C-alpha cells in the first residue's frame, strides 16, 4: 500500500511538473519563440516587447485551415504533447489525446500551443514568457509590479498575433483545460468569426465571488511573505516560502479527497511525531510541501499573483455580463467539466450551457468521470476520446 | 441586491463571532469557570493548571441523570444558547434548538457547554481557556510552544473532570457540531458507559490525509508570519496577518459557493480597480478580510495552531484505527452531515455509519439540507428539530 502511494505520488509529481502520465509518445517537438512589440493590454497599457514560447504538432496544410489551438492551464505551459528528447521521462500533458491517430489527430490537424503571458514558471528552461520577472527595457531591471495587470483577453491577443505571424487566420478548433478553457472561450467570444469549434474542459465562463476568494488564497501567502517586498525582490532573496504555500494550496485544491487520500495513504491521524511535537508535520503535509518546493524552483511569485489576477478578472468577453459575452459566440461548443471537481465545479460549466442553450446556440455538455477532481480534465481526458474526435470532425 | 448582500454579510459576521441568527432567546446565562490541577495529556505531559469556562441551561435533577453536554466547534465557544444581557445582539449559536420547549428542551434537560482547551479566542471576554497564551507557572510567562500538544481526548477529559466536579457521572446525550462532533464521538468511544446518546453534526470519525492537508492551510500563514517567531511573540507584535489569512480561509471553506456568492453578490469579475492596479482587491476579498480582521482581535495565533493540530490528530479512540475506536461505542448514534458541506463532506459521516452498521450498532444517518455548506450544521439545524427531539426522548 505504501509502495502504491509512493508510485502514485511520483506520477502526480511528474504531472505537476507539466508532463503527462502516458509515456508512449512518438512525437518529437521543439520549443519555438514568438516576439511582438508594443502590445496594448485590455487595461490600456503598452508592453514594449512581448515574447512567448510555442510548439506545434502535425503539419499546416496549404489552405492553413487545419489548425487547432491548445491553450494551457494555470500551472502548465505550451508543452501539450510529444517529447523534446529520448530522455524525457514523460511527454506533454495532453499527449494521450494529441498525436497521430489520436483524438486530436496530428495526421489531420496542425496543433499549436503557446505559453501565456505571466506564465507561472519563467525559470523553467522550457517556458518562454513575458511578465513581472522580465526585463523592463525602460529601466534595464525586472518589471516587478510595474508590469501591467493582464487578462485572459491579453493571453488570447498574443496568441492571435502569433497565429497571424504564421499566416493563420482561423481556427478549426480551440481547446483548453482550466485556465486554458477560459482562453478557448475568450477566443470564441472576442473573435467569433475565427473560431469554428470550442472545447472547454474543466472550465468556467466567469469568476464568481467564491472563485475570486478561493484564488486569492493562492496570492495571500506571497503577499504576506516579507521577502516579497511589494514585488521588488529580484536583486535579493525571493519570497520562496510564499510561493511554496501557494503551490501547496494549488496542488491540494486541484485534487478530490478520494485521490488525495489514495496518494497519501501512508499518512494518517495516528502518526506519532505530530502528537509529540507541535513543530512536526504529518507525512501528507511533508509530501505536499516537497512537491511544492520542487515546483517552486521554476516559479516566480509575481507571476503567480498576476495569473491569479487574470483568472479572477475573467468574464467571457470582459463586458458587463457573461450573457453579453456569450451572445457573440458562433463556434460549436463542447463543455467538459469533471464531475468530482471541487475547484471549478460543474455548476460553472452548466451556467455556460444554460445561457448558450437559451441563446439558441449549438452546445454539448458532458462530464468527465474520475477520482482526481479538477485534474480529471488532464489525467482522465482520454475517457472522452471518441466524443472529442467526433466533435472535431463534424 | 447590494442591501441584501450586506444584511446577509452582517448576519454571517455576527454568526462568526459566535452567536446565532435567531434572536428570540428568553434565557439568561452566566459564564462560569472550572479549574483543575496537574492535568495529564494523551501525549503524557502534565499541565499544572487548567481552567475552562462553561455555561448551563435548565435545571439539574436530583438523580443528576438529565444532562446533555454540548461540545463546541473550531471557532466557537461554550456560548451555545441564551444571552448574557438584554443588549446582546444575538443569543448563543444553537439557541434555535436549545431552550424551553425546543428540540433540546431545557424544561427537561440540564444542558451544559464548556470552552475547550486552546480555544481559538483566549482574548474574548466570554471565553475562559488554557493554552499557549496562558501563563506558564514555571516561568511566569505565556507558554508559547512549551504548551504540550493536546488532542480531542484531552478536551473530553477536561469536560469529564468538570462534570465530575458537579457530581455528574453519566450523560443523557452528548451533542456537537464540527470539532464539537469529534468531542461527542470521543466521549462515546472513551467512556462508553457514561454516554447514552451521541449526536454528531457535520462531523468525522477520523482526519484523513485530505483533511489533514486542508487544515494545514489554516496553520501555514501563521507559521510563515515573521512575527510568529516560533510562537514567542507575547511580549511584542503578534502575527496578526497570519491570523487574518487563517481566518479568511476558515470562513471561506466553511461556506458552499452558493451562499458565498449570495453574500458577496455585489462583487464580480467586472470590478474596475483590480484591473487597473495589481494592489487593489475585489470587494469579496475585502469583505472576507474585514470579517477576519474583526475576528482576529480575540484570536491567538498559537491557539489556532494547536486547534489545527488537535483536529488533524483526531481518530475516534486515538488507537490504531477508526474501526477499533468505534467498536467501543454503546451510545445510540445520530449522524447529521450537511449535504452541501465542502469542508467535512458527508463521505466522512457515511464512513462512521458504515462501520457502526457493520458492527451491529444502533445508528441513524440523515443529512441537513441548505445553501451554507459546512455552516448548515449551525444555521440550518432547526430543520432537524423533530428528529433531534425524538432521538433524545427515545
mmCIF file of C-alpha atoms in Angstrom, chain B residues 17 20 24 39 47 58 62 68 83 95 105 139 147 151 158 161 173 181 187 193 209 272 285 334 348 350 372 385:
data_model
loop_
_atom_site.group_PDB
_atom_site.id
_atom_site.type_symbol
_atom_site.label_atom_id
_atom_site.label_comp_id
_atom_site.label_asym_id
_atom_site.label_seq_id
_atom_site.Cartn_x
_atom_site.Cartn_y
_atom_site.Cartn_z
ATOM 1 C CA UNK B 17 -18.351 35.930 16.282
ATOM 2 C CA UNK B 20 -26.863 32.555 16.412
ATOM 3 C CA UNK B 24 -35.533 35.162 20.059
ATOM 4 C CA UNK B 39 -3.873 17.557 34.110
ATOM 5 C CA UNK B 47 -0.319 20.872 32.629
ATOM 6 C CA UNK B 58 -32.084 24.245 32.506
ATOM 7 C CA UNK B 62 -31.834 15.210 41.784
ATOM 8 C CA UNK B 68 -26.879 16.866 27.848
ATOM 9 C CA UNK B 83 -27.955 35.731 26.211
ATOM 10 C CA UNK B 95 -30.227 28.841 20.531
ATOM 11 C CA UNK B 105 -35.655 21.063 25.882
ATOM 12 C CA UNK B 139 8.272 30.815 34.126
ATOM 13 C CA UNK B 147 2.473 24.130 25.895
ATOM 14 C CA UNK B 151 -5.996 16.272 21.473
ATOM 15 C CA UNK B 158 -11.304 18.239 30.932
ATOM 16 C CA UNK B 161 -13.472 16.459 35.307
ATOM 17 C CA UNK B 173 -26.576 12.741 25.432
ATOM 18 C CA UNK B 181 -18.840 16.317 16.856
ATOM 19 C CA UNK B 187 -16.790 10.831 24.670
ATOM 20 C CA UNK B 193 -20.711 3.509 29.853
ATOM 21 C CA UNK B 209 -4.906 12.908 4.646
ATOM 22 C CA UNK B 272 -12.539 48.005 -12.389
ATOM 23 C CA UNK B 285 -11.858 39.659 -0.800
ATOM 24 C CA UNK B 334 -27.315 10.040 15.221
ATOM 25 C CA UNK B 348 -16.810 11.195 6.396
ATOM 26 C CA UNK B 350 -21.029 7.840 5.947
ATOM 27 C CA UNK B 372 -24.493 27.157 3.576
ATOM 28 C CA UNK B 385 -35.765 19.761 15.193
#
